[in-house]
Short mmCIF file of C-alpha atoms in Angstrom, two decimals:
data_model
loop_
_atom_site.label_atom_id
_atom_site.label_comp_id
_atom_site.label_asym_id
_atom_site.label_seq_id
_atom_site.Cartn_x
_atom_site.Cartn_y
_atom_site.Cartn_z
CA MET A 1 0.14 -0.08 -0.02
CA ILE A 2 1.43 3.42 -0.89
CA ASP A 3 2.41 5.69 1.88
CA ALA A 4 -0.30 8.00 3.29
CA THR A 5 1.67 10.85 3.67
CA ALA A 6 2.84 10.67 0.04
CA VAL A 7 -0.97 10.12 -1.14
CA ARG A 8 -1.55 13.47 0.61
CA ALA A 9 1.24 15.34 -0.92
CA VAL A 10 0.65 14.17 -4.39
CA ASN A 11 -3.12 15.01 -4.29
CA ALA A 12 -2.05 18.40 -2.82
CA MET A 13 0.30 19.01 -5.89
CA THR A 14 -2.32 17.63 -8.30
CA ALA A 15 -4.94 20.30 -6.55
CA ARG A 16 -2.51 23.36 -7.00
CA TRP A 17 -1.58 22.12 -10.56
CA ALA A 18 -4.90 21.76 -11.66
CA ARG A 19 -5.96 25.27 -10.20
CA ALA A 20 -2.95 26.62 -12.18
CA ALA A 21 -3.03 24.74 -15.44
CA VAL A 22 -7.00 24.43 -16.29
CA ALA A 23 -8.03 27.53 -18.53
CA ASP A 24 -10.39 27.97 -21.42
CA GLU A 25 -9.27 24.89 -23.15
CA GLY A 26 -9.38 21.15 -21.89
CA THR A 27 -6.30 19.59 -20.38
CA VAL A 28 -5.03 16.52 -18.61
CA LEU A 29 -2.26 16.09 -16.23
CA ALA A 30 -0.65 13.40 -13.72
CA ALA A 31 0.97 14.78 -10.48
CA ALA A 32 1.56 11.32 -9.58
CA GLY A 33 4.21 11.04 -12.47
CA VAL A 34 5.98 14.13 -11.63
CA TRP A 35 5.82 13.99 -7.85
CA PRO A 36 8.17 10.76 -7.49
CA LEU A 37 10.68 12.48 -9.88
CA LEU A 38 10.94 15.57 -7.98
CA ALA A 39 11.40 13.59 -4.84
CA LEU A 40 14.29 11.85 -6.40
CA LEU A 41 15.67 15.09 -7.50
CA ALA A 42 15.17 16.58 -3.99
CA GLY A 43 17.00 13.90 -2.20
CA GLY A 44 20.17 14.95 -4.66
CA ALA A 45 19.60 18.70 -4.08
CA GLY A 46 21.44 21.15 -2.01
CA GLY A 47 21.09 24.83 -1.08
CA PRO A 48 18.17 27.05 -1.80
CA VAL A 49 16.86 24.08 -4.44
CA ARG A 50 16.66 21.62 -1.60
CA GLN A 51 14.40 23.84 0.29
CA GLU A 52 12.22 24.85 -2.71
CA LEU A 53 11.61 20.97 -3.42
CA GLU A 54 10.61 20.38 -0.13
CA GLY A 55 7.98 23.03 -0.07
CA ALA A 56 6.64 21.81 -3.58
CA LEU A 57 6.81 18.13 -2.12
CA GLY A 58 5.48 18.72 1.32
CA VAL A 59 7.94 16.26 2.65
CA GLY A 60 11.45 16.89 3.92
CA ALA A 61 14.25 16.18 1.56
CA ASP A 62 16.13 13.59 3.87
CA ALA A 63 13.37 11.03 3.10
CA ALA A 64 12.28 12.19 -0.28
CA THR A 65 14.84 9.89 -2.38
CA ALA A 66 13.53 6.62 -0.62
CA LEU A 67 9.87 7.89 -0.55
CA GLY A 68 10.18 8.77 -4.35
CA GLY A 69 11.28 5.39 -4.81
CA GLU A 70 8.56 3.70 -2.81
CA VAL A 71 5.72 5.79 -4.48
CA LEU A 72 7.04 4.43 -7.92
CA GLY A 73 7.01 0.79 -6.76
CA ALA A 74 3.95 1.16 -5.13
CA LEU A 75 2.34 2.69 -8.40
CA ASP A 76 3.41 -0.20 -10.29
CA GLY A 77 1.98 -2.53 -8.02
CA MET A 78 -1.63 -1.17 -8.54
CA ALA A 79 -3.61 -3.14 -10.41
CA GLY A 80 -4.23 -1.44 -13.95
CA VAL A 81 -1.49 0.95 -13.20
CA GLU A 82 1.95 0.49 -14.64
CA ALA A 83 4.85 2.81 -13.87
CA ALA A 84 8.59 3.00 -15.20
CA THR A 85 11.63 5.16 -14.64
CA GLY A 86 14.39 5.66 -16.92
CA LEU A 87 17.79 7.49 -16.19
CA TRP A 88 20.35 8.19 -18.99
CA THR A 89 23.81 9.73 -18.21
CA ARG A 90 26.63 10.56 -20.37
CA ARG A 91 29.53 8.02 -19.98
CA ASP A 92 31.66 10.57 -18.21
CA LEU A 93 29.18 11.85 -15.89
CA PRO A 94 29.81 10.47 -12.26
CA ILE A 95 26.91 9.30 -10.31
CA ARG A 96 26.68 8.94 -6.75
CA PRO A 97 26.02 5.34 -5.50
CA GLY A 98 23.76 6.36 -2.64
CA TRP A 99 21.50 8.24 -5.02
CA GLU A 100 21.32 5.56 -7.68
CA ALA A 101 20.40 3.06 -5.35
CA ALA A 102 16.85 4.62 -4.47
CA LEU A 103 16.21 4.16 -8.23
CA PRO A 104 14.39 1.03 -9.36
CA PRO A 105 17.45 -1.73 -10.50
CA GLY A 106 18.71 -1.40 -13.98
CA VAL A 107 16.83 1.75 -15.17
CA ARG A 108 20.05 3.33 -15.99
CA ALA A 109 21.58 3.57 -19.83
CA THR A 110 23.97 5.98 -21.28
CA LEU A 111 23.50 9.16 -23.57
CA THR A 112 26.21 8.62 -26.16
CA GLY A 113 26.18 12.49 -27.37
CA ASP A 114 24.98 11.24 -30.57
CA GLY A 115 21.80 13.48 -30.60
CA GLU A 116 19.72 11.46 -33.46
CA ARG A 117 20.69 8.13 -31.97
CA ASP A 118 19.90 9.29 -28.29
CA ARG A 119 16.42 10.76 -29.19
CA LYS A 120 15.27 7.64 -31.28
CA GLU A 121 16.32 5.55 -27.84
CA LEU A 122 14.52 7.88 -25.68
CA ASP A 123 11.33 8.15 -27.68
CA ALA A 124 11.36 4.25 -28.31
CA TRP A 125 11.18 4.03 -24.56
CA ALA A 126 8.33 6.38 -24.39
CA SER A 127 6.57 4.53 -26.66
CA ARG A 128 7.17 1.26 -25.34
CA ARG A 129 6.44 2.08 -21.53
CA THR A 130 3.14 3.83 -22.81
CA ARG A 131 2.01 0.86 -25.21
CA GLY A 132 2.45 3.65 -27.98
CA ALA A 133 0.33 6.41 -26.76
CA ILE A 134 3.16 8.71 -26.28
CA THR A 135 5.61 8.34 -28.95
CA GLU A 136 8.26 10.94 -28.05
CA MET A 137 10.03 11.89 -25.12
CA PRO A 138 9.01 15.10 -23.97
CA VAL A 139 12.65 16.69 -23.33
CA PRO A 140 14.95 18.16 -25.64
CA LEU A 141 18.31 16.96 -26.22
CA THR A 142 21.42 19.06 -26.76
CA PRO A 143 25.14 18.51 -26.95
CA ALA A 144 25.20 19.77 -23.32
CA THR A 145 22.43 17.28 -21.73
CA LEU A 146 24.22 15.17 -19.32
CA LEU A 147 21.57 13.52 -17.59
CA VAL A 148 17.78 12.88 -18.62
CA LEU A 149 15.47 11.45 -15.76
CA ALA A 150 12.03 10.31 -16.92
CA GLY A 151 8.87 8.56 -15.66
CA ALA A 152 6.07 6.95 -17.68
CA LEU A 153 2.81 6.26 -16.22
CA THR A 154 -0.24 4.21 -17.51
CA VAL A 155 -3.70 3.70 -16.08
CA ARG A 156 -6.36 1.38 -17.49
CA THR A 157 -9.50 0.32 -16.41
CA ASP A 158 -12.88 -1.47 -17.38
CA TRP A 159 -15.99 -0.31 -16.13
CA VAL A 160 -17.92 -2.71 -13.70
CA GLN A 161 -21.08 -1.68 -15.45
CA PRO A 162 -20.49 -0.37 -19.26
CA PHE A 163 -22.33 2.36 -20.80
CA ARG A 164 -24.68 2.54 -23.57
CA PRO A 165 -23.78 4.58 -26.62
CA GLY A 166 -26.37 7.09 -28.24
CA PRO A 167 -26.72 10.49 -29.05
CA LEU A 168 -26.50 13.53 -26.74
CA VAL A 169 -27.45 17.17 -27.78
CA PRO A 170 -27.30 19.43 -25.01
CA GLY A 171 -30.05 21.94 -24.81
CA SER A 172 -28.00 24.95 -22.97
CA GLY A 173 -24.46 26.04 -22.16
CA PRO A 174 -21.17 26.17 -24.48
CA TRP A 175 -22.17 22.69 -26.31
CA ARG A 176 -25.94 23.72 -26.96
CA ASP A 177 -27.34 22.00 -30.11
CA ARG A 178 -24.23 19.99 -30.96
CA SER A 179 -24.35 16.21 -31.67
CA LEU A 180 -22.06 14.77 -29.08
CA ALA A 181 -21.15 11.04 -28.62
CA GLY A 182 -23.23 10.25 -25.74
CA LEU A 183 -22.82 7.46 -22.91
CA THR A 184 -25.71 6.65 -20.80
CA ARG A 185 -26.21 4.05 -17.98
CA PHE A 186 -28.75 3.29 -15.19
CA THR A 187 -28.01 2.01 -11.90
CA GLU A 188 -29.68 1.48 -8.42
CA ASP A 189 -26.90 2.28 -6.49
CA LEU A 190 -27.78 5.75 -5.74
CA ASP A 191 -25.34 6.34 -2.94
CA GLY A 192 -22.16 4.61 -4.33
CA THR A 193 -22.31 6.62 -7.66
CA LEU A 194 -23.36 10.17 -6.92
CA ARG A 195 -22.49 12.65 -4.25
CA ALA A 196 -23.94 16.33 -4.26
CA VAL A 197 -21.48 18.55 -2.25
CA PRO A 198 -23.18 21.76 -1.89
CA ASP A 199 -20.64 24.00 -0.37
CA THR A 200 -16.86 24.13 -1.56
CA PRO A 201 -14.58 26.98 -2.28
CA ALA A 202 -15.66 26.71 -5.85
CA GLY A 203 -19.38 26.42 -4.84
CA PRO A 204 -21.62 23.39 -5.41
CA LEU A 205 -20.26 20.39 -6.95
CA THR A 206 -21.65 17.07 -8.35
CA LEU A 207 -19.38 13.97 -8.22
CA SER A 208 -20.23 11.07 -10.01
CA GLY A 209 -18.24 7.86 -9.50
CA VAL A 210 -17.67 5.18 -12.19
CA ALA A 211 -16.34 2.00 -10.89
CA GLY A 212 -13.68 0.14 -12.64
CA GLY A 213 -13.05 -3.65 -12.32
CA ASN A 214 -9.48 -3.40 -10.88
CA GLY A 215 -9.74 -1.00 -8.10
CA LEU A 216 -9.59 2.02 -9.74
CA ASP A 217 -12.60 4.47 -10.39
CA VAL A 218 -13.16 7.75 -12.32
CA ARG A 219 -14.95 10.80 -10.64
CA LEU A 220 -16.87 12.91 -13.07
CA VAL A 221 -17.06 16.61 -11.36
CA LEU A 222 -19.30 19.48 -12.32
CA GLY A 223 -19.60 22.78 -10.84
CA ALA A 224 -22.02 25.48 -11.16
CA GLU A 225 -22.07 27.25 -14.82
CA GLY A 226 -19.48 29.99 -14.98
CA VAL A 227 -16.88 28.88 -12.20
CA PRO A 228 -13.40 28.62 -13.66
CA GLY A 229 -12.66 24.99 -14.23
CA GLY A 230 -9.22 25.26 -12.28
CA GLU A 231 -11.45 26.04 -8.96
CA VAL A 232 -13.96 23.09 -9.93
CA LEU A 233 -11.32 20.66 -9.86
CA GLU A 234 -9.43 21.69 -6.90
CA ALA A 235 -12.26 21.86 -5.00
CA GLY A 236 -13.18 18.19 -6.76
CA ILE A 237 -9.97 17.02 -5.41
CA GLY A 238 -10.84 18.15 -1.76
CA ALA A 239 -14.16 16.58 -1.98
CA VAL A 240 -12.77 13.21 -2.96
CA ALA A 241 -10.56 13.55 0.07
CA GLY A 242 -13.61 14.15 2.19
CA TRP A 243 -12.90 17.70 2.97
CA TYR A 244 -16.45 18.94 2.29
CA GLU A 245 -19.65 17.66 3.50
CA GLY A 246 -21.93 16.15 0.96
CA ARG A 247 -25.07 14.35 0.45
CA PRO A 248 -25.57 10.72 -1.26
CA GLY A 249 -27.92 10.15 -4.00
CA SER A 250 -30.71 8.56 -1.72
CA ALA A 251 -30.54 11.74 0.42
CA LEU A 252 -31.15 14.40 -2.24
CA PRO A 253 -34.55 16.14 -2.33
CA PRO A 254 -36.90 16.72 -5.40
CA GLY A 255 -36.31 19.10 -7.87
CA GLU A 256 -32.95 20.51 -8.76
CA ALA A 257 -30.24 18.88 -6.20
CA GLY A 258 -27.14 20.16 -7.70
CA PRO A 259 -25.28 20.89 -10.95
CA GLY A 260 -26.61 19.02 -13.55
CA VAL A 261 -28.59 16.88 -11.31
CA ARG A 262 -32.69 16.73 -11.19
CA VAL A 263 -34.48 14.58 -9.14
CA MET A 264 -38.20 13.54 -10.03
CA GLU A 265 -40.84 10.77 -10.21
CA VAL A 266 -41.51 9.07 -13.33
CA PRO A 267 -44.10 6.42 -14.40
CA SER A 268 -42.78 2.91 -13.79
CA ARG A 269 -43.41 -0.44 -13.09
CA ASP A 270 -40.64 -0.95 -10.73
CA PRO A 271 -40.71 1.26 -7.56
CA THR A 272 -37.12 1.06 -7.27
CA PRO A 273 -34.92 4.45 -7.16
CA ARG A 274 -32.45 4.53 -9.99
CA MET A 275 -30.15 6.84 -11.46
CA ALA A 276 -29.42 7.68 -15.13
CA LEU A 277 -25.90 9.14 -15.70
CA THR A 278 -25.19 10.66 -19.04
CA THR A 279 -21.92 12.09 -20.04
CA PRO A 280 -19.87 12.34 -23.75
CA ARG A 281 -17.27 10.51 -24.64
CA PHE A 282 -13.96 12.26 -24.71
CA THR A 283 -10.33 12.10 -25.46
CA VAL A 284 -8.15 14.86 -23.91
CA GLN A 285 -4.24 15.49 -24.72
CA ALA A 286 -1.66 17.90 -23.24
CA ARG A 287 1.81 18.61 -23.06
CA HIS A 288 3.18 20.49 -20.06
CA ASP A 289 6.33 22.62 -19.61
CA LEU A 290 6.74 22.20 -16.06
CA LEU A 291 9.48 25.13 -15.96
CA ARG A 292 6.50 27.54 -16.89
CA ARG A 293 5.50 26.93 -13.45
CA ALA A 294 8.66 26.34 -12.06
CA GLY A 295 7.63 27.89 -8.43
CA LEU A 296 4.63 25.35 -8.24
CA PHE A 297 7.09 22.41 -8.63
CA GLY A 298 10.14 23.97 -6.62
CA LEU A 299 12.29 24.46 -9.55
CA ARG A 300 12.82 28.18 -9.94
CA THR A 301 16.44 28.47 -8.68
CA ALA A 302 17.24 24.74 -10.08
CA ARG A 303 17.39 26.27 -13.52
CA ASP A 304 20.16 28.74 -12.77
CA ALA A 305 23.01 27.35 -14.93
CA SER A 306 25.59 29.62 -13.24
CA ARG A 307 26.03 26.81 -10.71
CA GLY A 308 25.31 23.43 -9.37
CA HIS A 309 22.30 22.41 -7.47
CA PHE A 310 22.58 18.47 -7.01
CA PRO A 311 25.54 17.74 -5.14
CA GLY A 312 23.83 14.51 -3.87
CA ILE A 313 23.33 13.22 -7.46
CA SER A 314 26.81 13.81 -9.09
CA PRO A 315 30.23 15.78 -7.71
CA ALA A 316 29.83 17.65 -11.23
CA ALA A 317 27.87 20.69 -11.32
CA LEU A 318 24.28 20.25 -12.58
CA ALA A 319 21.28 22.72 -12.97
CA LEU A 320 17.93 21.81 -14.72
CA SER A 321 17.55 22.69 -18.44
CA SER A 322 13.99 21.30 -19.00
CA GLY A 323 11.14 19.51 -17.49
CA GLU A 324 8.28 18.53 -19.32
CA GLN A 325 5.14 16.00 -19.25
CA SER A 326 3.09 14.34 -22.24
CA ILE A 327 -0.17 12.88 -21.39
CA THR A 328 -3.28 11.58 -23.20
CA ALA A 329 -6.68 10.14 -21.34
CA SER A 330 -9.73 8.76 -22.85
CA PHE A 331 -13.25 7.82 -21.41
CA SER A 332 -15.43 5.61 -23.41
CA ALA A 333 -17.96 3.14 -23.03
CA GLU A 334 -16.19 0.18 -21.80
CA GLY A 335 -13.52 1.87 -19.68
CA PHE A 336 -10.80 4.74 -19.06
CA TRP A 337 -7.23 4.98 -20.08
CA ALA A 338 -4.51 7.27 -19.61
CA ALA A 339 -0.66 7.33 -20.38
CA ALA A 340 1.93 10.09 -19.26
CA VAL A 341 5.59 10.61 -19.71
CA THR A 342 7.31 13.16 -17.53
CA ALA A 343 11.23 13.99 -18.19
CA PHE A 344 13.66 16.12 -16.62
CA SER A 345 17.05 17.01 -18.35
CA LEU A 346 19.87 18.45 -16.52
CA ALA A 347 22.81 20.01 -18.09
CA PRO A 348 25.97 21.78 -16.77
CA GLY A 349 26.28 24.59 -14.31
CA SER A 350 9.98 15.72 -18.38
CA ALA A 351 -44.82 0.02 -21.65
CA PRO A 352 -47.69 1.01 -19.72
CA PRO A 353 -46.96 1.74 -16.24
CA ARG A 354 -48.59 1.31 -13.01
CA ARG A 355 -46.70 3.11 -10.49
CA THR A 356 -44.03 5.75 -10.17
CA ALA A 357 -40.39 5.70 -9.13
CA LYS A 358 -37.75 8.02 -7.97
CA LEU A 359 -34.97 8.71 -11.00
CA ILE A 360 -32.13 10.92 -10.43
CA SER A 361 -31.09 12.40 -13.70
CA VAL A 362 -27.29 13.19 -13.66
CA ARG A 363 -26.05 15.09 -17.20
CA TYR A 364 -22.77 16.44 -17.89
CA GLU A 365 -23.52 18.58 -20.81
CA ARG A 366 -21.08 21.47 -20.22
CA PRO A 367 -17.37 21.36 -19.50
CA PHE A 368 -16.55 19.22 -16.72
CA GLY A 369 -13.56 17.62 -14.65
CA PHE A 370 -12.53 14.05 -14.15
CA LEU A 371 -10.25 12.66 -11.60
CA ALA A 372 -8.75 8.77 -11.95
CA VAL A 373 -8.57 7.41 -8.35
CA HIS A 374 -6.86 4.40 -6.76
CA ARG A 375 -9.86 3.31 -4.62
CA ALA A 376 -7.97 1.96 -1.75
CA SER A 377 -5.85 4.79 -1.23
CA GLY A 378 -7.45 7.92 -2.54
CA LEU A 379 -4.43 8.81 -4.64
CA VAL A 380 -5.42 10.78 -7.75
CA LEU A 381 -3.70 9.12 -10.69
CA THR A 382 -4.64 11.64 -13.16
CA ALA A 383 -6.78 14.89 -13.65
CA GLY A 384 -8.56 16.56 -16.25
CA TRP A 385 -10.88 19.01 -17.58
CA VAL A 386 -13.28 18.49 -20.75
CA THR A 387 -14.27 21.49 -23.00
CA GLU A 388 -14.30 19.35 -26.31
CA PRO A 389 -16.03 16.20 -25.91
CA GLU A 390 -16.07 13.44 -29.02
CA ALA A 391 -18.57 14.54 -31.46
CA GLY A 392 -21.63 12.50 -32.27
CA PRO A 393 -23.47 11.42 -35.86
CA ALA A 394 -23.91 14.36 -38.17
CA THR A 395 -27.31 13.56 -38.27
CA MET A 396 -29.82 11.60 -35.95
CA TRP A 397 -31.38 9.59 -39.05
#
């Protein structure tokens, strides 16, 4: 089981990053793929960089390297999750054995200095570790590159209860009158799949849980109209962690009971209450330059090439030259899949009815967030915001 301190720290970074990164366009991010690499760097950092990384990580640098290695191992041990680490160094760059010992065994390879050859090797690693979803290592290689530290993370789950595909044409909002690739399913599990959270820093939220068969869940998050996506997603992460009081589906009153939620009585032969969840199918892709938000990741001073910052990694003077993440996520009728590669490079000085029944209609018909969560630990593996769902048929006929 993953360390609870690490879960809180990774989720906190996910929330901060989501608030900063989500704007008018859709995006997806995986702090679970960044945090362990930053932890490995922190253990080898010195001076102001060590302090900045401690602030970003939420843990002390003395324990960070070991904890980063433990998180990588725990991720790879989760059903439906694959995590991999890669380290490439120039042949003439000495690496401190104590730091390298915290990495998974057998991950170190050599940078030859031949840019084309090294690029092919790193791209092949990214593609292989993400089953072809990410075809390029998201880091530039230059003659000055001495070290590349990379992590790959894939998340996959098949729904316990698949959705039924069908047309979806929203009647209002930014997707009004668009034909979308809709997904719908009915369930009698009102409390396990729906939670209305009326009071968060982002206002009221609706969270719909979609359970995977391997211990992974996806939570769809809808806020009130007009609330910025970053605020909705940040508050959604807090709601998943139980920071805000919410009400389960069975406790919701008739009428409009939350963003996108309507509780009503409908004609039915079976009086059992049910919920109808409707959402569009989506695929979201993003590439993040982590140094654009260097303060968020504790990397501001690490970019200063006038001196070295990682004496615990190598006796050679090293400064951070790049840090990027490429990621893609898809939500379909059958399941959810996401893949991310993060890399950092260091250079010198990544029928007729008889009765009625309660029906809760939950519809995601305008931009919304999603969180892929490890059920047992509460670790948020990926987070994203959907603004461009997949299109449906051009005609209903």
